[in-house]
């Protein structure tokens, strides 16, 4: 009898000595057992006792270590729930579902590996079941998949967390969902989906990516990716349909208008820039003039904001950045329809006299033959500007002081291009091998702004050069630059 009591006492002592709680630590690169022990305030020997399968001088990166917490075993049995493993479950997914640590779940069930089988029963610590029960009490809505996708695609479309969807739909994790599959979604996010803005469909005219469409239409790339998750990162061929968000129009203030008489042939966009008003407002007030070339003497309605007290306010000047951006958009080469070109040439022939031409020239504040060559070479007329054949890599110099309003390669036909606003006129330099300035830079006359490149990566080295009035109307460069051939 005494012998039995002695053995029982020894067992109890060992139970108290070794019934320690573990805090798990994942070994990182460069860590030693001494450093880990020091960080947790335990001895190396204690860690070695709690981890029989490790060697002090051979730790593996990523290996999980049990760090003893020096607590006596609790006599009270810990509460737990039983969970039956379902098809497709992993120990990781079960741990995430119940909000417990994988190693804790593994230790709680005395598992030697993380492999689990369908139908296997696992004990889930009480804190995990409480978390799960709390989540299960949450209300949720449903979403019907429109076309084949995964949970990650549904998450991006609805703007919810992929993890939340996986917790609500564990049986769908990692699977491709057919059209018509019902997915549980958090109810608050379902309401968000119902409030989702409407969209229109845009058909791509030539190959590109969503970022190109975003830049072209002036919308956010993130918005396009949210509406078109299946197109994210892909090259889109001509004809591809892209959903584009439709912004809710804000209530606009009441406007009255005054009139402006066109001084020389122009479009509404040129009038808008000259007067510092929105082209869209002009088109709304003058729908019959939209897209047409206006003869000299045409009367255009110009909006004037009306204040609440009925007093007429002066038109508010737009921020500098907005004016610069509009000026850059104005110089994009746009080919006029043949009918418009014919009407324009007819109207000019009828309306213009030598005296009127002199008046127009006087409005362009550049003296003839006053600008230096941007680069030495052979000049040829090319559409609205000129090309200067020369050596590749040769420095391109700005013809006058000004500010860079564009530097980039958005227009494929023109390659790298720099546009400089000189106040009274605009100069354009394209086909560049490399741009040496960026948007917003101030440049001095004769400063190097680019290096000569090739047209559309062809064999011949050349610079494309244009001059335009401050309204964006093309000027003949050969009349204003010196030493032309």
Short mmCIF file of C-alpha atoms in Angstrom, two decimals:
data_model
loop_
_atom_site.label_atom_id
_atom_site.label_comp_id
_atom_site.label_asym_id
_atom_site.label_seq_id
_atom_site.Cartn_x
_atom_site.Cartn_y
_atom_site.Cartn_z
CA UNK A 1 0.00 0.00 0.00
CA UNK A 2 2.84 2.40 0.88
CA UNK A 3 4.52 1.56 -2.41
CA UNK A 4 1.35 2.48 -4.33
CA UNK A 5 1.01 5.82 -2.50
CA UNK A 6 4.66 6.62 -3.22
CA UNK A 7 4.22 5.95 -6.96
CA UNK A 8 1.07 8.12 -7.00
CA UNK A 9 2.95 10.98 -5.30
CA UNK A 10 5.77 10.77 -7.88
CA UNK A 11 3.18 10.90 -10.69
CA UNK A 12 1.54 13.99 -9.23
CA UNK A 13 4.90 15.74 -8.89
CA UNK A 14 5.78 15.03 -12.50
CA UNK A 15 2.31 16.20 -13.57
CA UNK A 16 2.84 19.53 -11.81
CA UNK A 17 6.40 19.95 -13.08
CA UNK A 18 5.68 19.29 -16.74
CA UNK A 19 2.09 20.50 -17.13
CA UNK A 20 3.19 23.82 -18.57
CA UNK A 21 1.37 26.01 -21.07
CA UNK A 22 3.18 26.70 -24.31
CA UNK A 23 3.51 29.90 -26.25
CA UNK A 24 4.59 29.01 -29.78
CA UNK A 25 7.40 30.87 -31.51
CA UNK A 26 8.31 30.50 -35.20
CA UNK A 27 12.09 30.57 -35.71
CA UNK A 28 13.31 33.45 -37.89
CA UNK A 29 16.50 33.73 -39.89
CA UNK A 30 19.51 34.56 -37.71
CA UNK A 31 17.87 33.62 -34.40
CA UNK A 32 19.65 31.40 -31.86
CA UNK A 33 18.17 29.43 -28.98
CA UNK A 34 19.93 31.75 -26.50
CA UNK A 35 18.37 34.83 -28.12
CA UNK A 36 14.89 33.29 -28.15
CA UNK A 37 15.22 32.21 -24.49
CA UNK A 38 16.38 35.71 -23.51
CA UNK A 39 13.43 37.35 -25.34
CA UNK A 40 10.90 35.20 -23.53
CA UNK A 41 12.66 35.28 -20.10
CA UNK A 42 13.18 31.52 -19.87
CA UNK A 43 16.28 29.34 -19.86
CA UNK A 44 17.68 27.40 -22.82
CA UNK A 45 17.26 24.19 -20.83
CA UNK A 46 13.56 24.88 -20.30
CA UNK A 47 13.05 25.27 -24.05
CA UNK A 48 15.04 22.09 -24.77
CA UNK A 49 12.93 20.16 -22.24
CA UNK A 50 9.70 21.39 -23.82
CA UNK A 51 10.97 20.56 -27.36
CA UNK A 52 12.59 17.12 -27.28
CA UNK A 53 13.09 16.96 -31.06
CA UNK A 54 15.36 20.03 -31.49
CA UNK A 55 19.08 20.59 -31.17
CA UNK A 56 20.41 23.77 -29.59
CA UNK A 57 22.86 24.52 -32.41
CA UNK A 58 20.69 23.41 -35.36
CA UNK A 59 17.48 25.45 -35.42
CA UNK A 60 15.51 25.46 -38.67
CA UNK A 61 13.98 28.67 -40.03
CA UNK A 62 10.16 28.42 -39.84
CA UNK A 63 10.24 25.74 -37.12
CA UNK A 64 7.69 26.24 -34.29
CA UNK A 65 9.05 26.09 -30.73
CA UNK A 66 7.07 25.59 -27.53
CA UNK A 67 8.09 28.30 -25.07
CA UNK A 68 7.10 27.08 -21.55
CA UNK A 69 5.06 29.59 -19.52
CA UNK A 70 5.92 28.17 -16.07
CA UNK A 71 2.31 27.75 -14.98
CA UNK A 72 0.97 24.86 -12.92
CA UNK A 73 -1.56 22.71 -14.68
CA UNK A 74 -5.11 23.75 -14.02
CA UNK A 75 -7.18 21.17 -12.25
CA UNK A 76 -10.27 22.51 -13.94
CA UNK A 77 -11.07 20.83 -17.24
CA UNK A 78 -11.05 23.31 -20.15
CA UNK A 79 -14.37 23.64 -22.00
CA UNK A 80 -14.44 22.68 -25.66
CA UNK A 81 -16.82 21.90 -28.49
CA UNK A 82 -16.72 19.03 -30.95
CA UNK A 83 -16.39 19.82 -34.66
CA UNK A 84 -16.76 17.16 -37.35
CA UNK A 85 -14.38 17.69 -40.27
CA UNK A 86 -16.11 18.34 -43.58
CA UNK A 87 -14.95 17.65 -47.11
CA UNK A 88 -12.35 20.21 -48.18
CA UNK A 89 -11.49 21.26 -44.61
CA UNK A 90 -7.87 21.69 -43.54
CA UNK A 91 -6.55 22.26 -40.04
CA UNK A 92 -5.63 25.79 -41.12
CA UNK A 93 -9.15 26.57 -42.40
CA UNK A 94 -10.74 25.11 -39.25
CA UNK A 95 -8.41 27.16 -37.04
CA UNK A 96 -9.26 30.35 -38.97
CA UNK A 97 -12.97 29.51 -38.85
CA UNK A 98 -12.95 29.30 -35.05
CA UNK A 99 -10.28 32.00 -34.45
CA UNK A 100 -7.71 29.74 -32.77
CA UNK A 101 -4.04 29.09 -33.46
CA UNK A 102 -3.19 26.05 -35.64
CA UNK A 103 -0.56 24.85 -33.19
CA UNK A 104 -2.99 25.29 -30.29
CA UNK A 105 -5.62 23.24 -32.14
CA UNK A 106 -3.02 20.61 -32.98
CA UNK A 107 -1.82 20.42 -29.35
CA UNK A 108 -5.37 20.40 -27.95
CA UNK A 109 -6.17 17.32 -30.06
CA UNK A 110 -2.76 15.60 -29.67
CA UNK A 111 -2.24 15.61 -33.44
CA UNK A 112 1.21 14.66 -34.80
CA UNK A 113 0.59 16.34 -38.17
CA UNK A 114 -1.82 18.83 -39.68
CA UNK A 115 -3.60 16.22 -41.79
CA UNK A 116 -7.32 15.73 -41.03
CA UNK A 117 -9.90 13.42 -42.59
CA UNK A 118 -13.53 13.96 -43.48
CA UNK A 119 -15.71 12.84 -40.54
CA UNK A 120 -12.89 13.19 -37.99
CA UNK A 121 -13.99 14.85 -34.73
CA UNK A 122 -11.85 17.67 -33.32
CA UNK A 123 -12.03 19.44 -29.98
CA UNK A 124 -12.29 23.21 -30.35
CA UNK A 125 -11.19 25.32 -27.32
CA UNK A 126 -13.99 27.33 -25.74
CA UNK A 127 -12.63 30.71 -26.85
CA UNK A 128 -12.77 29.50 -30.45
CA UNK A 129 -16.35 28.28 -30.20
CA UNK A 130 -17.41 31.56 -28.62
CA UNK A 131 -15.88 33.48 -31.50
CA UNK A 132 -17.52 31.19 -34.04
CA UNK A 133 -20.91 31.44 -32.34
CA UNK A 134 -20.62 35.20 -32.35
CA UNK A 135 -19.87 35.19 -36.06
CA UNK A 136 -22.70 32.74 -36.77
CA UNK A 137 -25.18 35.08 -35.06
CA UNK A 138 -24.26 37.77 -37.58
CA UNK A 139 -26.88 38.32 -40.22
CA UNK A 140 -25.83 37.73 -43.77
CA UNK A 141 -27.27 38.12 -47.22
CA UNK A 142 -26.72 36.14 -50.38
CA UNK A 143 -25.14 36.90 -53.74
CA UNK A 144 -25.75 34.88 -56.91
CA UNK A 145 -22.63 34.38 -59.05
CA UNK A 146 -23.17 35.87 -62.53
CA UNK A 147 -20.37 33.99 -64.27
CA UNK A 148 -17.65 31.50 -63.38
CA UNK A 149 -15.39 32.93 -60.65
CA UNK A 150 -13.71 32.21 -57.31
CA UNK A 151 -14.49 33.68 -53.88
CA UNK A 152 -11.59 36.12 -54.31
CA UNK A 153 -13.25 37.54 -57.45
CA UNK A 154 -16.61 37.86 -55.65
CA UNK A 155 -14.83 39.60 -52.75
CA UNK A 156 -13.25 42.17 -55.10
CA UNK A 157 -16.53 42.77 -56.92
CA UNK A 158 -18.48 43.36 -53.71
CA UNK A 159 -15.64 45.15 -51.90
CA UNK A 160 -15.58 42.71 -48.97
CA UNK A 161 -12.83 40.69 -47.31
CA UNK A 162 -11.97 37.38 -48.98
CA UNK A 163 -11.45 35.91 -45.50
CA UNK A 164 -15.00 36.89 -44.45
CA UNK A 165 -16.45 35.13 -47.49
CA UNK A 166 -14.31 32.04 -46.79
CA UNK A 167 -15.52 31.97 -43.18
CA UNK A 168 -19.15 32.17 -44.28
CA UNK A 169 -18.63 29.74 -47.19
CA UNK A 170 -15.90 27.24 -46.14
CA UNK A 171 -17.17 24.65 -48.60
CA UNK A 172 -16.50 27.05 -51.52
CA UNK A 173 -12.93 28.01 -50.58
CA UNK A 174 -10.48 27.59 -53.47
CA UNK A 175 -13.16 26.32 -55.88
CA UNK A 176 -14.34 27.75 -59.20
CA UNK A 177 -17.99 28.72 -58.76
CA UNK A 178 -20.44 28.13 -61.59
CA UNK A 179 -22.96 30.72 -62.72
CA UNK A 180 -25.90 30.62 -60.31
CA UNK A 181 -23.90 29.56 -57.23
CA UNK A 182 -25.29 31.21 -54.08
CA UNK A 183 -22.65 32.84 -51.86
CA UNK A 184 -23.25 34.11 -48.32
CA UNK A 185 -22.09 37.71 -47.85
CA UNK A 186 -22.07 39.95 -44.74
CA UNK A 187 -25.40 41.78 -44.64
CA UNK A 188 -23.89 45.23 -44.32
CA UNK A 189 -21.90 44.58 -47.48
CA UNK A 190 -25.01 43.30 -49.25
CA UNK A 191 -26.64 46.66 -48.61
CA UNK A 192 -23.53 48.32 -49.98
CA UNK A 193 -23.90 46.25 -53.15
CA UNK A 194 -27.51 47.41 -53.55
CA UNK A 195 -26.32 51.01 -53.35
CA UNK A 196 -23.63 50.37 -55.95
CA UNK A 197 -23.56 53.04 -58.62
CA UNK A 198 -24.91 52.26 -62.06
CA UNK A 199 -22.59 51.81 -65.00
CA UNK A 200 -22.44 52.09 -68.77
CA UNK A 201 -20.64 49.76 -71.13
CA UNK A 202 -17.63 51.02 -73.11
CA UNK A 203 -16.37 49.06 -76.11
CA UNK A 204 -12.59 49.16 -76.59
CA UNK A 205 -11.57 50.53 -79.99
CA UNK A 206 -8.01 49.19 -79.95
CA UNK A 207 -5.96 46.88 -77.72
CA UNK A 208 -5.09 48.02 -74.22
CA UNK A 209 -5.41 47.35 -70.47
CA UNK A 210 -7.81 48.70 -67.86
CA UNK A 211 -5.31 51.40 -66.87
CA UNK A 212 -5.34 52.68 -70.47
CA UNK A 213 -9.15 52.78 -70.49
CA UNK A 214 -9.12 54.56 -67.11
CA UNK A 215 -6.70 57.20 -68.39
CA UNK A 216 -8.64 57.64 -71.63
CA UNK A 217 -12.04 58.08 -69.93
CA UNK A 218 -10.76 59.99 -66.89
CA UNK A 219 -12.00 57.46 -64.33
CA UNK A 220 -10.25 55.59 -61.53
CA UNK A 221 -8.39 52.37 -62.43
CA UNK A 222 -9.53 50.96 -59.07
CA UNK A 223 -13.20 51.59 -59.97
CA UNK A 224 -12.77 49.78 -63.30
CA UNK A 225 -11.09 46.82 -61.59
CA UNK A 226 -13.94 46.63 -59.08
CA UNK A 227 -16.57 46.57 -61.82
CA UNK A 228 -14.49 44.29 -64.10
CA UNK A 229 -12.50 41.90 -61.82
CA UNK A 230 -12.20 39.31 -64.59
CA UNK A 231 -10.33 41.84 -66.78
CA UNK A 232 -7.76 42.92 -64.18
CA UNK A 233 -4.18 42.65 -65.48
CA UNK A 234 -5.26 41.31 -68.89
CA UNK A 235 -4.56 42.70 -72.35
CA UNK A 236 -7.94 43.60 -73.84
CA UNK A 237 -8.51 43.22 -77.58
CA UNK A 238 -10.57 45.62 -79.71
CA UNK A 239 -14.29 45.12 -79.11
CA UNK A 240 -13.96 44.05 -75.45
CA UNK A 241 -16.80 45.51 -73.37
CA UNK A 242 -15.81 47.27 -70.15
CA UNK A 243 -18.18 48.45 -67.42
CA UNK A 244 -17.63 52.13 -66.64
CA UNK A 245 -19.18 53.79 -63.55
CA UNK A 246 -21.72 56.55 -64.09
CA UNK A 247 -21.23 59.38 -61.65
CA UNK A 248 -24.30 60.82 -59.94
CA UNK A 249 -24.71 64.35 -61.15
CA UNK A 250 -24.63 67.01 -58.44
CA UNK A 251 -27.26 69.73 -58.50
CA UNK A 252 -25.75 72.54 -60.50
CA UNK A 253 -26.16 76.19 -59.58
CA UNK A 254 -28.46 78.28 -61.71
CA UNK A 255 -26.72 80.10 -64.52
CA UNK A 256 -27.51 83.05 -66.71
CA UNK A 257 -25.44 83.90 -69.73
CA UNK A 258 -23.87 86.71 -71.65
CA UNK A 259 -22.83 86.62 -75.30
CA UNK A 260 -19.45 86.49 -76.99
CA UNK A 261 -18.76 87.23 -80.66
CA UNK A 262 -16.20 84.90 -82.30
CA UNK A 263 -13.21 86.91 -83.60
CA UNK A 264 -11.84 84.24 -85.97
CA UNK A 265 -12.69 80.71 -87.10
CA UNK A 266 -12.67 78.37 -84.09
CA UNK A 267 -14.59 75.67 -82.23
CA UNK A 268 -16.38 75.87 -78.88
CA UNK A 269 -13.37 74.24 -77.19
CA UNK A 270 -11.15 77.12 -78.36
CA UNK A 271 -13.69 79.69 -77.12
CA UNK A 272 -13.88 77.87 -73.77
CA UNK A 273 -10.11 78.02 -73.28
CA UNK A 274 -9.91 81.65 -74.30
CA UNK A 275 -12.65 82.72 -71.87
CA UNK A 276 -11.64 80.32 -69.06
CA UNK A 277 -15.00 78.53 -68.92
CA UNK A 278 -16.00 74.87 -69.25
CA UNK A 279 -16.39 73.46 -72.76
CA UNK A 280 -19.26 71.32 -71.45
CA UNK A 281 -21.15 74.42 -70.22
CA UNK A 282 -20.74 76.07 -73.60
CA UNK A 283 -22.04 72.95 -75.36
CA UNK A 284 -25.09 72.85 -73.04
CA UNK A 285 -25.89 76.51 -73.74
CA UNK A 286 -25.08 76.18 -77.47
CA UNK A 287 -26.10 72.63 -78.53
CA UNK A 288 -26.50 73.74 -82.16
CA UNK A 289 -22.80 74.75 -82.28
CA UNK A 290 -21.35 71.57 -80.74
CA UNK A 291 -18.54 70.07 -82.85
CA UNK A 292 -18.82 72.75 -85.57
CA UNK A 293 -16.24 75.23 -86.80
CA UNK A 294 -17.60 78.70 -86.06
CA UNK A 295 -17.21 81.57 -88.53
CA UNK A 296 -16.05 84.98 -87.49
CA UNK A 297 -19.02 86.90 -86.07
CA UNK A 298 -20.82 83.83 -84.66
CA UNK A 299 -22.59 84.69 -81.38
CA UNK A 300 -21.90 82.24 -78.52
CA UNK A 301 -23.75 82.12 -75.19
CA UNK A 302 -21.30 82.19 -72.26
CA UNK A 303 -22.43 81.16 -68.72
CA UNK A 304 -22.30 83.58 -65.79
CA UNK A 305 -22.87 82.20 -62.27
CA UNK A 306 -25.78 83.77 -60.34
CA UNK A 307 -25.31 84.28 -56.62
CA UNK A 308 -28.15 83.75 -54.16
CA UNK A 309 -28.71 87.49 -53.73
CA UNK A 310 -29.22 87.88 -57.45
CA UNK A 311 -25.95 89.69 -58.04
CA UNK A 312 -23.96 88.57 -61.05
CA UNK A 313 -20.51 87.28 -60.15
CA UNK A 314 -17.48 87.38 -62.38
CA UNK A 315 -16.50 84.01 -63.88
CA UNK A 316 -14.17 82.20 -61.45
CA UNK A 317 -10.77 81.45 -62.93
CA UNK A 318 -9.93 77.74 -62.93
CA UNK A 319 -6.95 76.40 -60.93
CA UNK A 320 -3.67 76.49 -62.81
CA UNK A 321 -3.34 72.66 -62.91
CA UNK A 322 -6.80 72.32 -64.50
CA UNK A 323 -6.05 74.99 -67.12
CA UNK A 324 -2.73 73.32 -67.94
CA UNK A 325 -4.39 69.90 -68.28
CA UNK A 326 -7.06 71.32 -70.60
CA UNK A 327 -4.37 72.95 -72.70
CA UNK A 328 -2.58 69.61 -73.01
CA UNK A 329 -5.81 67.90 -74.10
CA UNK A 330 -6.42 70.65 -76.66
CA UNK A 331 -3.20 69.93 -78.52
CA UNK A 332 -3.92 66.24 -79.08
CA UNK A 333 -3.90 65.87 -82.88
CA UNK A 334 -7.54 65.46 -84.00
CA UNK A 335 -8.23 65.00 -87.68
CA UNK A 336 -11.17 67.08 -88.85
CA UNK A 337 -13.87 65.31 -90.87
CA UNK A 338 -13.52 65.98 -94.58
CA UNK A 339 -16.86 67.81 -94.63
CA UNK A 340 -15.73 70.15 -91.83
CA UNK A 341 -12.42 70.83 -93.60
CA UNK A 342 -14.30 71.69 -96.79
CA UNK A 343 -16.71 73.98 -94.92
CA UNK A 344 -13.85 75.64 -93.07
CA UNK A 345 -11.85 76.32 -96.22
CA UNK A 346 -14.99 77.70 -97.92
CA UNK A 347 -15.86 79.94 -94.99
CA UNK A 348 -12.29 81.25 -94.77
CA UNK A 349 -12.20 81.95 -98.48
CA UNK A 350 -15.47 83.88 -98.21
CA UNK A 351 -14.84 85.71 -94.97
CA UNK A 352 -11.13 86.47 -94.83
CA UNK A 353 -9.51 89.50 -96.44
CA UNK A 354 -5.80 90.44 -96.36
CA UNK A 355 -6.64 92.97 -93.63
CA UNK A 356 -8.31 90.28 -91.48
CA UNK A 357 -5.36 87.96 -91.94
CA UNK A 358 -3.04 90.66 -90.61
CA UNK A 359 -5.27 91.02 -87.56
CA UNK A 360 -5.08 87.30 -86.94
CA UNK A 361 -1.29 87.32 -87.29
CA UNK A 362 -1.12 90.21 -84.82
CA UNK A 363 -2.85 88.07 -82.18
CA UNK A 364 0.02 85.55 -82.32
CA UNK A 365 2.69 87.32 -80.31
CA UNK A 366 5.69 85.71 -82.01
CA UNK A 367 7.88 87.57 -84.46
CA UNK A 368 8.56 85.86 -87.77
CA UNK A 369 11.89 84.03 -87.95
CA UNK A 370 12.54 84.80 -84.27
CA UNK A 371 12.75 81.30 -82.80
CA UNK A 372 15.89 79.14 -82.90
CA UNK A 373 15.88 75.62 -84.38
CA UNK A 374 15.10 73.00 -81.70
CA UNK A 375 17.78 70.82 -83.36
CA UNK A 376 19.86 71.18 -86.53
CA UNK A 377 18.81 69.02 -89.47
CA UNK A 378 16.80 68.70 -92.66
CA UNK A 379 13.26 70.10 -92.39
CA UNK A 380 10.20 68.54 -94.03
CA UNK A 381 6.55 69.59 -93.74
CA UNK A 382 4.50 66.97 -91.89
CA UNK A 383 0.78 67.57 -91.34
CA UNK A 384 0.37 70.36 -88.82
CA UNK A 385 4.05 70.56 -88.00
CA UNK A 386 7.47 69.65 -89.38
CA UNK A 387 9.97 66.82 -89.02
CA UNK A 388 13.67 67.52 -88.66
CA UNK A 389 15.88 64.64 -89.86
CA UNK A 390 19.07 64.45 -87.79
CA UNK A 391 21.18 62.04 -85.70
CA UNK A 392 19.65 59.91 -82.95
CA UNK A 393 20.59 60.95 -79.42
CA UNK A 394 21.19 64.57 -80.42
CA UNK A 395 19.97 67.07 -77.77
CA UNK A 396 16.63 68.78 -78.40
CA UNK A 397 16.52 72.38 -77.15
CA UNK A 398 13.42 74.34 -76.20
CA UNK A 399 12.80 77.32 -78.51
CA UNK A 400 11.77 79.74 -75.74
CA UNK A 401 11.39 79.93 -71.96
CA UNK A 402 8.22 78.44 -70.49
CA UNK A 403 6.71 75.68 -68.39
CA UNK A 404 6.43 71.98 -69.22
CA UNK A 405 2.72 71.03 -69.29
CA UNK A 406 3.23 67.48 -70.57
CA UNK A 407 6.04 64.93 -70.62
CA UNK A 408 5.22 61.33 -71.42
CA UNK A 409 4.44 58.67 -74.01
CA UNK A 410 0.63 58.31 -73.85
CA UNK A 411 0.15 58.92 -77.58
CA UNK A 412 1.62 55.86 -79.30
CA UNK A 413 1.87 57.58 -82.71
CA UNK A 414 4.12 60.30 -81.25
CA UNK A 415 6.20 58.23 -78.81
CA UNK A 416 7.89 60.24 -76.05
CA UNK A 417 6.67 63.82 -76.26
CA UNK A 418 7.28 67.11 -74.43
CA UNK A 419 4.89 70.08 -74.58
CA UNK A 420 5.91 73.51 -73.32
CA UNK A 421 3.57 76.44 -72.60
CA UNK A 422 5.31 79.75 -73.37
CA UNK A 423 2.34 81.95 -72.40
CA UNK A 424 1.69 83.37 -75.89
CA UNK A 425 2.15 80.06 -77.72
CA UNK A 426 2.80 76.33 -77.26
CA UNK A 427 5.64 74.21 -78.67
CA UNK A 428 5.58 70.42 -79.14
CA UNK A 429 8.56 68.02 -79.42
CA UNK A 430 7.87 64.35 -80.30
CA UNK A 431 9.53 61.05 -81.43
CA UNK A 432 11.99 61.54 -78.55
CA UNK A 433 14.38 58.80 -77.54
CA UNK A 434 14.20 60.16 -73.99
CA UNK A 435 12.53 63.07 -72.23
CA UNK A 436 14.86 65.04 -69.94
CA UNK A 437 12.20 67.15 -68.20
CA UNK A 438 8.98 66.39 -66.33
CA UNK A 439 5.61 68.05 -66.11
CA UNK A 440 5.66 71.27 -64.08
CA UNK A 441 9.35 72.04 -64.75
CA UNK A 442 10.27 75.60 -65.71
CA UNK A 443 12.65 75.67 -68.70
CA UNK A 444 14.87 78.39 -70.15
CA UNK A 445 15.34 79.17 -73.83
CA UNK A 446 17.95 76.82 -75.33
CA UNK A 447 17.73 74.30 -72.44
CA UNK A 448 18.02 70.61 -73.38
CA UNK A 449 14.64 68.95 -72.84
CA UNK A 450 14.94 65.65 -74.78
CA UNK A 451 17.09 63.47 -77.04
CA UNK A 452 16.25 62.81 -80.70
CA UNK A 453 14.71 59.38 -81.35
CA UNK A 454 13.04 57.44 -84.15
CA UNK A 455 9.48 57.74 -85.48
CA UNK A 456 7.54 54.75 -84.15
CA UNK A 457 10.85 52.93 -83.55
CA UNK A 458 11.64 53.02 -87.29
CA UNK A 459 15.07 53.35 -88.88
CA UNK A 460 15.19 57.10 -89.57
CA UNK A 461 16.15 59.46 -86.72
CA UNK A 462 14.06 62.62 -86.54
CA UNK A 463 12.26 65.15 -84.33
CA UNK A 464 8.59 66.05 -84.82
CA UNK A 465 8.00 69.75 -84.00
CA UNK A 466 4.82 71.84 -83.81
CA UNK A 467 3.84 75.36 -82.81
CA UNK A 468 0.35 76.33 -81.70
CA UNK A 469 -1.35 79.51 -80.56
CA UNK A 470 -2.44 79.74 -76.94
CA UNK A 471 -5.94 78.76 -78.14
CA UNK A 472 -4.48 75.52 -79.55
CA UNK A 473 -4.69 76.51 -83.23
CA UNK A 474 -1.74 75.15 -85.33
CA UNK A 475 0.90 77.61 -86.64
CA UNK A 476 3.36 77.00 -89.47
CA UNK A 477 6.75 76.47 -87.74
CA UNK A 478 8.70 77.44 -90.87
CA UNK A 479 7.40 81.01 -90.55
CA UNK A 480 8.73 81.44 -87.02
CA UNK A 481 12.00 79.49 -86.74
CA UNK A 482 15.30 80.71 -88.17
CA UNK A 483 17.67 78.93 -90.59
CA UNK A 484 14.96 76.84 -92.28
CA UNK A 485 16.01 74.97 -95.40
#
